[in-house]
Coordinates of C-alpha atoms in Angstrom, one line a residue:
Chain A
M1 CA 107.8 76.7 121.7
I2 CA 107.6 80.0 119.9
A3 CA 110.4 79.7 117.4
P4 CA 111.9 82.8 115.8
V5 CA 111.3 83.3 112.1
L6 CA 114.6 83.2 110.3
S7 CA 113.7 84.5 106.8
P8 CA 115.7 87.6 105.9
R9 CA 112.6 89.8 106.3
H10 CA 111.7 88.3 109.5
L11 CA 115.2 88.4 110.7
A12 CA 115.3 92.1 110.1
A13 CA 111.9 92.6 111.7
S14 CA 112.8 90.5 114.7
I15 CA 116.0 92.5 115.3
V16 CA 113.9 95.5 115.9
G17 CA 111.3 93.5 117.6
A18 CA 113.9 92.0 119.9
S19 CA 115.3 95.4 120.6
L20 CA 111.9 96.7 121.6
A21 CA 111.4 93.6 123.7
I22 CA 114.5 94.8 125.6
V23 CA 113.5 98.3 125.5
L24 CA 109.9 98.2 126.4
P25 CA 110.2 96.2 129.7
L26 CA 112.9 98.5 130.8
V27 CA 110.8 101.5 130.1
G28 CA 108.0 99.9 132.1
T29 CA 110.4 99.0 134.9
V30 CA 111.8 102.5 135.1
F31 CA 108.3 104.0 135.1
T32 CA 107.5 101.7 138.0
A33 CA 110.6 102.9 139.7
C34 CA 109.5 106.4 139.2
G35 CA 106.2 105.6 140.8
E36 CA 104.1 104.6 137.7
D37 CA 102.4 101.2 137.2
S38 CA 103.5 99.7 134.0
G39 CA 100.5 97.3 134.1
A40 CA 102.3 94.6 131.9
T41 CA 100.2 91.7 131.1
T42 CA 102.3 89.9 128.5
G43 CA 104.2 86.6 128.6
R44 CA 101.8 83.9 130.0
R45 CA 101.2 80.9 127.9
V46 CA 97.9 80.4 126.2
V47 CA 96.2 77.6 124.1
L48 CA 94.9 79.0 120.8
A49 CA 92.3 76.9 119.0
T50 CA 92.4 77.8 115.3
T51 CA 89.4 78.0 112.8
V52 CA 89.4 78.9 109.1
E53 CA 86.3 80.4 107.6
V54 CA 85.4 82.4 104.5
A55 CA 84.4 86.0 104.4
P56 CA 80.6 86.3 104.3
A57 CA 80.7 88.4 101.1
A58 CA 82.4 85.6 99.3
E59 CA 79.9 83.1 100.4
A60 CA 77.0 85.2 99.3
G61 CA 78.3 86.1 95.8
F62 CA 79.8 89.5 95.0
T63 CA 80.6 91.9 92.1
N64 CA 84.3 92.6 91.4
A65 CA 85.9 95.8 90.2
F66 CA 85.3 95.0 86.5
G67 CA 81.6 94.4 87.1
F68 CA 81.6 90.6 87.0
E69 CA 79.0 89.0 89.4
I70 CA 80.9 86.1 90.8
T71 CA 79.5 83.1 92.5
L72 CA 81.9 80.7 94.0
D73 CA 81.4 77.0 94.0
R74 CA 84.5 75.7 95.6
V75 CA 87.5 77.3 97.3
L76 CA 90.3 75.1 98.4
I77 CA 93.4 76.5 100.1
S78 CA 96.4 74.7 101.5
V79 CA 97.0 76.4 104.9
G80 CA 100.4 76.2 106.4
E81 CA 102.0 77.8 109.3
L82 CA 100.2 80.7 110.9
R83 CA 102.2 83.1 113.1
Y84 CA 101.1 86.1 115.2
F85 CA 103.0 89.2 115.9
A86 CA 103.0 92.3 118.0
G87 CA 103.7 94.6 115.1
A88 CA 101.0 96.5 113.3
P89 CA 100.6 95.7 109.6
I90 CA 101.6 98.2 106.9
G91 CA 98.8 99.8 105.1
R92 CA 96.1 98.9 107.6
R93 CA 93.4 101.4 107.7
D94 CA 90.7 101.6 110.4
P95 CA 88.0 102.1 109.6
P96 CA 88.0 101.5 105.8
L97 CA 88.0 104.7 103.9
A98 CA 86.3 105.3 100.6
P99 CA 86.4 106.6 98.1
G100 CA 89.8 107.7 97.1
L101 CA 91.9 106.7 100.1
T102 CA 91.3 110.1 101.9
G103 CA 91.4 110.8 105.6
P104 CA 93.6 109.5 108.3
R105 CA 95.4 106.3 107.4
L106 CA 97.0 103.8 109.6
V107 CA 100.4 103.3 108.3
H108 CA 103.9 102.1 109.2
A109 CA 106.2 104.7 108.1
H110 CA 108.8 102.7 106.3
P111 CA 107.9 100.6 103.2
G112 CA 110.1 97.5 103.3
H113 CA 110.3 97.8 107.1
Y114 CA 107.3 96.1 108.2
V115 CA 108.1 95.5 111.8
A116 CA 106.5 92.1 112.7
G117 CA 107.9 92.6 116.3
D118 CA 107.8 89.9 118.8
E119 CA 106.2 86.6 117.7
L120 CA 103.4 85.9 120.2
G121 CA 101.8 82.8 118.9
E122 CA 101.7 80.2 116.2
M123 CA 99.8 77.2 114.6
L124 CA 102.2 75.0 112.8
D125 CA 100.2 72.1 111.4
P126 CA 99.3 72.3 107.8
L127 CA 95.9 71.3 106.4
T128 CA 94.0 71.7 103.1
V129 CA 90.5 73.1 103.7
D130 CA 87.4 73.9 101.6
V131 CA 86.4 77.2 103.1
L132 CA 82.9 77.2 101.5
A133 CA 82.2 74.0 103.3
G134 CA 81.9 75.9 106.6
P135 CA 84.4 76.8 109.3
A136 CA 87.2 74.4 109.4
A137 CA 89.1 73.5 112.6
L138 CA 92.8 73.4 112.5
P139 CA 95.0 71.8 115.2
D140 CA 95.5 74.0 118.3
G141 CA 98.2 76.6 118.2
Q142 CA 100.0 78.1 121.2
G143 CA 101.1 81.5 122.2
I144 CA 101.7 83.9 125.0
T145 CA 99.5 86.7 126.3
G146 CA 99.9 90.1 124.7
E147 CA 98.5 92.5 122.1
Y148 CA 98.2 90.7 118.7
L149 CA 98.4 93.1 115.7
S150 CA 99.6 91.2 112.7
A151 CA 100.0 87.7 111.4
S152 CA 101.7 85.7 108.6
F153 CA 100.1 83.1 106.5
R154 CA 102.0 80.4 104.8
F155 CA 100.8 78.3 101.9
A156 CA 101.6 74.7 102.8
S157 CA 103.4 72.9 100.0
P158 CA 102.9 70.2 99.2
P159 CA 99.3 70.2 100.6
V160 CA 98.3 67.8 103.2
G161 CA 95.0 66.4 104.4
S162 CA 92.1 64.6 102.8
L163 CA 91.4 67.3 100.2
A164 CA 95.1 67.7 99.2
D165 CA 94.6 65.6 96.1
D166 CA 91.8 67.8 94.8
L167 CA 94.2 70.7 94.6
G168 CA 96.0 68.9 91.8
G169 CA 99.4 70.1 92.8
A170 CA 98.3 73.7 93.4
V171 CA 98.1 75.5 96.7
V172 CA 94.8 77.3 95.9
L173 CA 91.9 76.3 93.8
V174 CA 88.9 78.4 93.0
K175 CA 85.9 77.3 90.9
G176 CA 82.9 79.5 90.3
T177 CA 80.9 81.5 87.7
A178 CA 81.4 85.0 86.5
A179 CA 78.8 86.9 84.6
S180 CA 78.7 90.4 83.1
A181 CA 76.5 91.9 80.5
D182 CA 78.6 90.5 77.7
L183 CA 80.1 87.3 79.1
E184 CA 79.1 84.4 81.4
I185 CA 81.5 81.7 82.2
A186 CA 82.2 78.8 84.6
F187 CA 85.9 79.4 85.6
E188 CA 88.6 77.6 87.3
L189 CA 91.6 79.4 88.8
S190 CA 94.4 77.8 90.6
A191 CA 97.9 78.8 91.7
A192 CA 101.0 76.7 92.3
H193 CA 103.6 77.1 95.0
D194 CA 106.0 79.0 92.7
Q195 CA 103.3 81.5 91.9
V196 CA 102.6 82.6 95.4
L197 CA 106.2 83.2 96.4
D198 CA 107.1 86.5 98.1
T199 CA 110.1 88.6 97.4
Y200 CA 112.3 86.2 99.4
G201 CA 111.1 83.2 97.6
E202 CA 108.7 81.8 100.3
P203 CA 105.1 81.1 99.9
L204 CA 104.3 83.5 102.6
I205 CA 101.8 86.4 103.1
A206 CA 103.4 88.7 105.8
G207 CA 101.8 91.5 107.6
C208 CA 98.2 90.2 107.6
P209 CA 95.9 92.3 109.8
F210 CA 95.1 90.8 113.2
T211 CA 92.1 92.7 114.5
A212 CA 93.7 94.6 117.3
V213 CA 93.1 92.5 120.4
T214 CA 94.6 91.8 123.7
V215 CA 94.9 88.0 124.1
D216 CA 94.8 87.4 127.9
R217 CA 93.5 83.9 128.1
D218 CA 92.9 80.7 126.2
G219 CA 90.7 81.1 123.1
A220 CA 90.3 80.7 119.4
V221 CA 92.1 82.4 116.6
I222 CA 89.8 82.8 113.6
L223 CA 91.4 83.1 110.2
T224 CA 89.0 84.6 107.7
V225 CA 89.9 84.1 104.1
D226 CA 88.5 86.6 101.7
P227 CA 88.4 85.4 98.1
T228 CA 86.7 88.6 97.1
L229 CA 90.0 90.2 97.2
W230 CA 91.6 87.5 95.2
L231 CA 89.2 88.0 92.4
D232 CA 88.5 91.7 92.7
Q233 CA 90.9 92.7 89.9
V234 CA 90.3 89.8 87.6
D235 CA 88.9 91.0 84.3
F236 CA 87.6 87.9 82.8
S237 CA 87.1 89.5 79.4
R238 CA 90.8 89.8 79.0
E239 CA 91.2 86.0 78.9
P240 CA 91.9 85.0 75.2
D241 CA 89.5 82.8 73.4
V242 CA 86.9 82.9 76.2
V243 CA 83.5 82.0 75.0
T244 CA 80.2 82.6 76.8
G245 CA 78.7 79.4 78.3
E246 CA 81.9 77.4 78.1
P247 CA 84.0 76.6 81.1
V248 CA 87.5 78.0 81.1
V249 CA 90.6 77.3 83.1
L250 CA 92.4 80.7 83.2
D251 CA 95.9 80.6 81.8
P252 CA 98.7 81.5 84.1
A253 CA 100.4 83.4 81.3
E254 CA 97.5 85.7 80.8
V255 CA 96.6 89.0 82.6
P256 CA 93.4 87.7 84.4
H257 CA 95.4 84.9 86.1
Q258 CA 98.1 87.4 87.0
A259 CA 95.5 89.6 88.7
F260 CA 94.3 86.6 90.6
V261 CA 97.8 85.9 91.9
R262 CA 98.2 89.6 92.9
G263 CA 95.0 89.1 94.9
L264 CA 96.3 86.0 96.5
K265 CA 99.2 88.1 97.7
K266 CA 97.1 90.8 99.4
A267 CA 97.6 90.5 103.1
A268 CA 94.2 91.9 103.6
A269 CA 92.7 88.7 102.3
Y270 CA 93.8 86.9 105.4
G271 CA 92.2 88.4 108.4
F272 CA 92.8 87.2 111.9
S273 CA 90.7 87.7 115.0
F274 CA 90.4 86.2 118.5
I275 CA 87.6 84.9 120.6
P276 CA 88.4 84.2 124.2
N277 CA 87.0 81.0 125.7
P278 CA 84.0 81.9 127.9
G279 CA 85.1 79.8 130.7
A280 CA 88.8 80.8 130.7
S281 CA 90.4 83.0 133.2
P282 CA 92.5 85.9 132.2
Chain B
M1 CA 126.7 92.8 122.1
T2 CA 124.7 95.6 120.4
R3 CA 121.7 94.8 122.6
S4 CA 123.8 95.1 125.6
I5 CA 124.9 98.5 124.6
I6 CA 121.4 99.6 123.9
T7 CA 120.4 98.3 127.2
L8 CA 123.2 100.0 129.1
V9 CA 122.5 103.3 127.2
L10 CA 118.9 103.1 128.0
I11 CA 119.4 102.3 131.6
A12 CA 121.7 105.2 131.8
S13 CA 119.3 107.5 130.0
L14 CA 116.3 106.5 132.0
A15 CA 118.4 106.9 135.2
T16 CA 119.0 110.5 134.1
A17 CA 115.3 110.8 133.3
C18 CA 114.4 110.0 136.9
S19 CA 116.9 112.3 138.3
F20 CA 115.8 115.0 140.7
D21 CA 117.0 118.5 141.2
D22 CA 118.4 120.0 144.4
S23 CA 114.9 120.7 145.7
G24 CA 114.0 117.0 145.5
E25 CA 111.6 117.7 142.6
A26 CA 111.9 116.0 139.3
G27 CA 113.6 118.4 136.9
S28 CA 112.4 119.7 133.6
G29 CA 113.6 120.4 130.0
T30 CA 112.3 121.1 126.6
A31 CA 112.2 119.4 123.2
H32 CA 113.2 121.3 120.0
F33 CA 111.7 119.9 116.9
T34 CA 113.0 120.4 113.3
V35 CA 112.0 118.9 110.0
Y36 CA 114.5 117.8 107.4
G37 CA 114.3 116.5 103.9
E38 CA 117.8 115.2 103.6
D39 CA 119.9 115.2 100.4
F40 CA 117.4 113.2 98.4
I41 CA 115.0 116.0 98.5
E42 CA 117.3 118.9 98.6
Q43 CA 119.9 117.7 96.1
G44 CA 118.0 115.0 94.3
I45 CA 118.2 111.2 93.9
P46 CA 121.2 110.0 92.0
A47 CA 120.7 107.5 89.2
E48 CA 122.8 104.9 90.9
E49 CA 120.2 104.8 93.8
V50 CA 117.4 104.1 91.3
E51 CA 117.0 100.5 90.1
D52 CA 116.4 101.5 86.5
G53 CA 118.8 104.4 86.4
W54 CA 116.6 107.5 86.3
E55 CA 117.9 110.6 88.1
I56 CA 115.3 112.3 90.0
A57 CA 115.1 115.9 91.2
F58 CA 112.5 117.9 93.2
D59 CA 111.8 121.5 92.4
R60 CA 109.2 121.8 95.1
F61 CA 108.4 119.4 97.9
L62 CA 105.7 121.1 100.0
I63 CA 104.4 119.5 103.1
V64 CA 102.2 120.5 106.0
L65 CA 103.4 119.4 109.4
G66 CA 101.0 119.6 112.3
L67 CA 100.1 118.2 115.7
V68 CA 103.6 117.5 116.7
T69 CA 103.0 115.8 120.1
V70 CA 104.9 114.7 123.0
A71 CA 103.0 112.4 125.5
D72 CA 103.5 109.1 127.3
S73 CA 101.7 105.8 127.6
T74 CA 101.0 106.3 131.3
G75 CA 98.7 109.4 130.5
G76 CA 101.3 112.0 131.5
E77 CA 100.6 115.4 130.0
G78 CA 103.3 116.4 127.4
A79 CA 103.2 119.0 124.8
T80 CA 101.6 119.8 121.4
L81 CA 103.1 122.3 119.0
A82 CA 100.5 124.2 117.1
P83 CA 99.4 125.4 114.5
P84 CA 100.5 123.5 111.4
I85 CA 103.3 124.8 109.4
L86 CA 103.9 124.6 105.6
F87 CA 107.5 123.8 104.6
D88 CA 109.2 123.4 101.2
M89 CA 111.6 120.6 102.0
T90 CA 113.8 121.5 98.9
A91 CA 115.2 124.4 100.8
A92 CA 118.3 123.8 102.8
G93 CA 117.3 122.4 106.2
P94 CA 116.8 121.3 108.8
H95 CA 113.9 123.6 109.3
D96 CA 112.7 124.9 112.7
V97 CA 109.4 123.5 113.8
G98 CA 109.2 124.8 117.4
T99 CA 110.2 124.1 121.0
T100 CA 107.8 122.7 123.6
G101 CA 107.2 124.3 126.9
E102 CA 108.8 122.9 130.0
L103 CA 108.4 119.1 130.2
E104 CA 109.2 116.8 133.1
A105 CA 112.6 115.4 132.7
R106 CA 112.1 111.8 131.9
A107 CA 111.3 109.5 129.0
W108 CA 108.3 110.4 126.9
D109 CA 107.4 107.3 124.9
E110 CA 104.6 108.6 122.8
V111 CA 105.8 111.1 120.2
G112 CA 104.0 111.7 116.9
F113 CA 103.0 114.1 114.3
D114 CA 100.4 114.7 111.5
I115 CA 100.8 115.6 107.8
P116 CA 97.4 117.4 107.4
P117 CA 95.9 119.3 104.6
F118 CA 96.7 123.1 104.5
D119 CA 93.9 125.1 106.2
A120 CA 93.3 128.5 107.6
E121 CA 95.3 128.0 110.6
T122 CA 98.4 126.8 108.7
E123 CA 101.4 129.0 109.0
V124 CA 104.0 129.4 106.2
D125 CA 107.6 128.7 106.9
A126 CA 110.2 130.9 105.4
S127 CA 111.2 128.0 103.2
A128 CA 107.9 128.2 101.4
S129 CA 106.4 131.1 99.4
E130 CA 103.0 132.8 99.4
E131 CA 102.4 131.2 96.0
D132 CA 103.1 127.8 97.6
A133 CA 100.6 128.6 100.3
E134 CA 97.9 129.6 97.8
L135 CA 98.5 126.3 95.8
M136 CA 98.1 124.3 99.0
D137 CA 95.2 126.3 100.3
E138 CA 93.2 126.2 97.0
N139 CA 93.6 122.5 96.7
A140 CA 93.7 121.5 100.5
Y141 CA 96.9 119.7 99.8
A142 CA 98.8 118.0 102.6
V143 CA 101.6 117.2 100.3
Y144 CA 102.7 118.6 96.8
V145 CA 105.6 117.5 94.9
E146 CA 107.0 118.9 91.6
G147 CA 110.1 117.6 89.9
S148 CA 111.6 115.7 87.0
A149 CA 113.3 112.5 86.2
T150 CA 115.9 112.0 83.5
K151 CA 117.3 109.0 81.8
E152 CA 119.2 108.6 78.5
G153 CA 118.1 112.0 77.3
V154 CA 114.5 111.6 78.2
T155 CA 113.0 113.9 80.9
K156 CA 109.7 113.3 82.6
T157 CA 108.1 115.8 84.8
F158 CA 105.5 115.4 87.6
H159 CA 103.3 117.8 89.6
W160 CA 101.4 115.7 92.2
G161 CA 99.3 117.1 95.0
F162 CA 97.7 114.9 97.7
T163 CA 94.9 115.6 100.2
G164 CA 94.0 113.8 103.3
T165 CA 95.8 113.5 106.7
T166 CA 98.4 111.0 107.6
E167 CA 99.0 110.4 111.3
Y168 CA 102.4 109.2 112.6
R169 CA 102.4 107.9 116.0
D170 CA 104.5 106.0 118.5
C171 CA 107.7 107.0 116.8
V172 CA 110.9 104.9 117.5
E173 CA 114.4 106.1 117.1
V174 CA 116.8 103.5 115.6
D175 CA 120.5 103.2 115.7
E176 CA 122.8 102.9 112.6
A177 CA 122.1 99.1 112.6
G178 CA 118.4 99.8 112.3
E179 CA 117.8 98.5 115.8
A180 CA 115.3 100.4 118.0
A181 CA 117.3 102.6 120.3
R182 CA 114.6 104.5 122.0
V183 CA 110.8 104.7 122.0
G184 CA 109.9 108.4 121.8
I185 CA 112.3 110.8 123.3
L186 CA 114.1 111.5 126.6
V187 CA 113.8 115.0 128.1
T188 CA 116.7 115.8 130.4
N189 CA 116.9 118.0 133.4
G190 CA 117.7 121.5 132.2
G191 CA 118.4 120.4 128.7
V192 CA 117.0 120.8 125.3
T193 CA 116.3 117.6 123.5
D194 CA 116.7 117.9 119.7
V195 CA 114.1 115.9 117.8
Q196 CA 114.2 115.6 114.1
I197 CA 111.1 114.7 111.9
T198 CA 112.7 113.5 108.7
I199 CA 110.9 113.4 105.4
H200 CA 112.0 110.7 103.0
G201 CA 111.3 111.8 99.5
D202 CA 112.7 108.8 97.8
H203 CA 109.7 106.8 99.1
F204 CA 107.6 108.1 96.3
F205 CA 109.5 105.7 94.0
Y206 CA 109.5 102.4 96.1
D207 CA 108.3 99.5 94.2
D208 CA 106.7 97.7 97.2
L209 CA 104.7 98.8 100.1
T210 CA 105.9 95.9 102.4
A211 CA 108.9 94.1 101.1
A212 CA 112.0 94.8 103.0
N213 CA 113.9 94.5 99.7
A214 CA 111.9 97.1 97.9
V215 CA 113.9 99.3 95.5
L216 CA 113.5 102.7 93.9
R217 CA 112.0 102.4 90.4
F218 CA 110.8 104.8 87.8
D219 CA 110.2 103.0 84.6
P220 CA 106.6 102.2 85.3
L221 CA 105.8 105.8 86.2
A222 CA 107.4 107.0 82.9
A223 CA 105.5 104.3 81.0
A224 CA 102.2 105.7 82.5
D225 CA 102.8 108.9 80.4
D226 CA 103.8 106.9 77.4
L227 CA 100.6 105.0 77.6
G228 CA 98.7 108.3 78.2
D229 CA 99.3 111.4 76.2
A230 CA 103.1 111.0 76.0
D231 CA 103.7 114.7 76.6
Q232 CA 106.5 113.9 79.1
E233 CA 104.3 115.1 82.0
I234 CA 103.3 112.2 84.2
T235 CA 99.9 113.1 85.7
R236 CA 98.0 111.3 88.4
T237 CA 95.2 110.6 86.0
E238 CA 97.7 108.7 83.9
L239 CA 99.0 106.8 87.0
D240 CA 95.4 106.0 87.9
A241 CA 94.9 104.5 84.4
V242 CA 97.6 101.8 84.9
Q243 CA 96.5 98.6 86.7
L244 CA 99.2 97.3 88.9
V245 CA 98.7 93.9 87.2
D246 CA 99.8 95.5 84.0
V247 CA 103.1 96.7 85.4
D248 CA 105.7 94.2 84.3
T249 CA 108.7 95.3 86.4
G250 CA 109.1 95.4 90.2
T251 CA 106.6 93.6 92.6
Y252 CA 104.4 96.5 93.5
G253 CA 103.1 94.5 96.5
T254 CA 100.5 96.2 98.5
G255 CA 100.6 94.4 101.9
S256 CA 97.4 94.7 103.8
A257 CA 96.2 97.8 101.9
S258 CA 93.3 96.1 100.1
D259 CA 92.3 98.8 97.7
V260 CA 95.6 99.7 96.1
N261 CA 95.1 98.4 92.6
T262 CA 96.5 101.1 90.2
L263 CA 99.8 102.9 90.0
G264 CA 97.9 106.0 91.1
D265 CA 96.6 104.2 94.2
F266 CA 100.2 102.9 94.8
V267 CA 101.8 106.3 94.7
L268 CA 99.1 107.7 96.9
A269 CA 99.8 104.9 99.5
L270 CA 103.5 105.8 99.3
T271 CA 102.7 109.3 100.5
T272 CA 101.8 107.8 103.9
T273 CA 105.3 106.6 104.3
L274 CA 107.1 109.9 103.9
G275 CA 107.4 110.8 107.6
H276 CA 110.2 109.4 109.8
F277 CA 111.8 110.1 113.1
Q278 CA 115.3 111.1 113.9
G279 CA 116.6 110.1 110.5
E280 CA 115.8 106.4 109.8
G281 CA 113.5 106.0 112.8
H282 CA 109.8 105.0 112.1
C283 CA 106.4 105.5 113.4
H284 CA 103.0 104.0 113.1
S285 CA 99.5 105.2 113.6
H286 CA 96.8 104.4 116.0
G287 CA 94.3 106.2 113.9
D288 CA 91.7 108.7 115.1

């Protein structure tokens, strides 16, 4: 059952989406009546296996915006509901542009009016996963055929699964090392439920990019978590009393941790894609 | 109930779209495009509209509008208005953009436009001056805004130019409740369909790229100058120097734009949200 999302934001988005759901089939119908083929392919039920993996750059080690060479040792995340939508994400740019955000940009025109559109699929069972331990299978989700353009990611709270206790009450835990010319530390960063709330008070990341794809058969949704974006703006040197060679648990009251939380809220850090089952029929 | 009304209106509209003239051929009509900056650009943004009480006024709001296109998703050939035109949206509008040639009388569901950099092909509307054109040409600006914000006796000014093309596609008209009323436009038999591209100048001051409850906010922009040379002129360099993590009011959420990390990045990203359709209607892009 694809349930409607009832948060205020999603309610607003779904109003527009529902209206489009009325309008678009009508447009197609009338085109057909006028001698055109609408070619509609949406609406057939599909089974969506679900896998969580880590972005390769995070696995290999990376350098963040402040020049820290970062190696990750453990990345635990409490994955909650995943929902997939027909609306394009805001701020998506394809291909990436650099430097300086020049050139054509893919945008939605109205900030605050991310139009999620129709919900096309979902995975509702939470699980805590260690994304550095290799791809983790989540329970199957379900959906309907159509063009999937965006998704939402919810942090499950409290966390569930065999790794839940390792989170120590948080919804995300990152352990690793960070090294610059002046500083080398083993760090631990975590974020609790209250720190990842959106502007409606939900632990939700809306408008995540779903690599544009037409889902026309059973297959697997791949959620790629990218901790490089979580840590890109963390300037470890701004952590008070940090000493080279000593482990540090970053203080939620300080700027480096706040930068980490901003990173957690970047929708681009949760990328979705789809791989059709080889044997499945469209 | 509202959806039923939309449905009925749409059916009636599309029925008209599929009408035929006396010869049995589908009829034709045209679409007349205008661009309008509304009161927020022409008159300014009142302090009560801004969360932290700044009153904002634009002295110049230059924008290049190009590649206004009418098409449809079935591959039907529509129309494109060319060349690009430079407008100053602070002048009283709406401003005339142009009228298409004859289009088949029916629904056209792919309407869009670009805001591209000024180039040699760009024409200058009467709302803009030759001096404006020189400024845009020399810097290859697509958008240039000049104005001030005042609060409690303090006035901050800004002169910001932006290069790069923003493409708006698949524009959707919405009704007063914000519900989608029509995808694209409807060209009627023998009629002229009025289409307004609406520029929302207040978007420069939103405090979130994604949240539906974003508000207009100016304190962080003013503080950027205070942290810089404090000469009351907020420069883009000063905005670039402020990390979003150091902004202590507003959310400044960035959605799926992964590389928006400074206040300068944020304002730049907001420039891609200025264009609208038929008032509050919206568009998105399919990219190049």
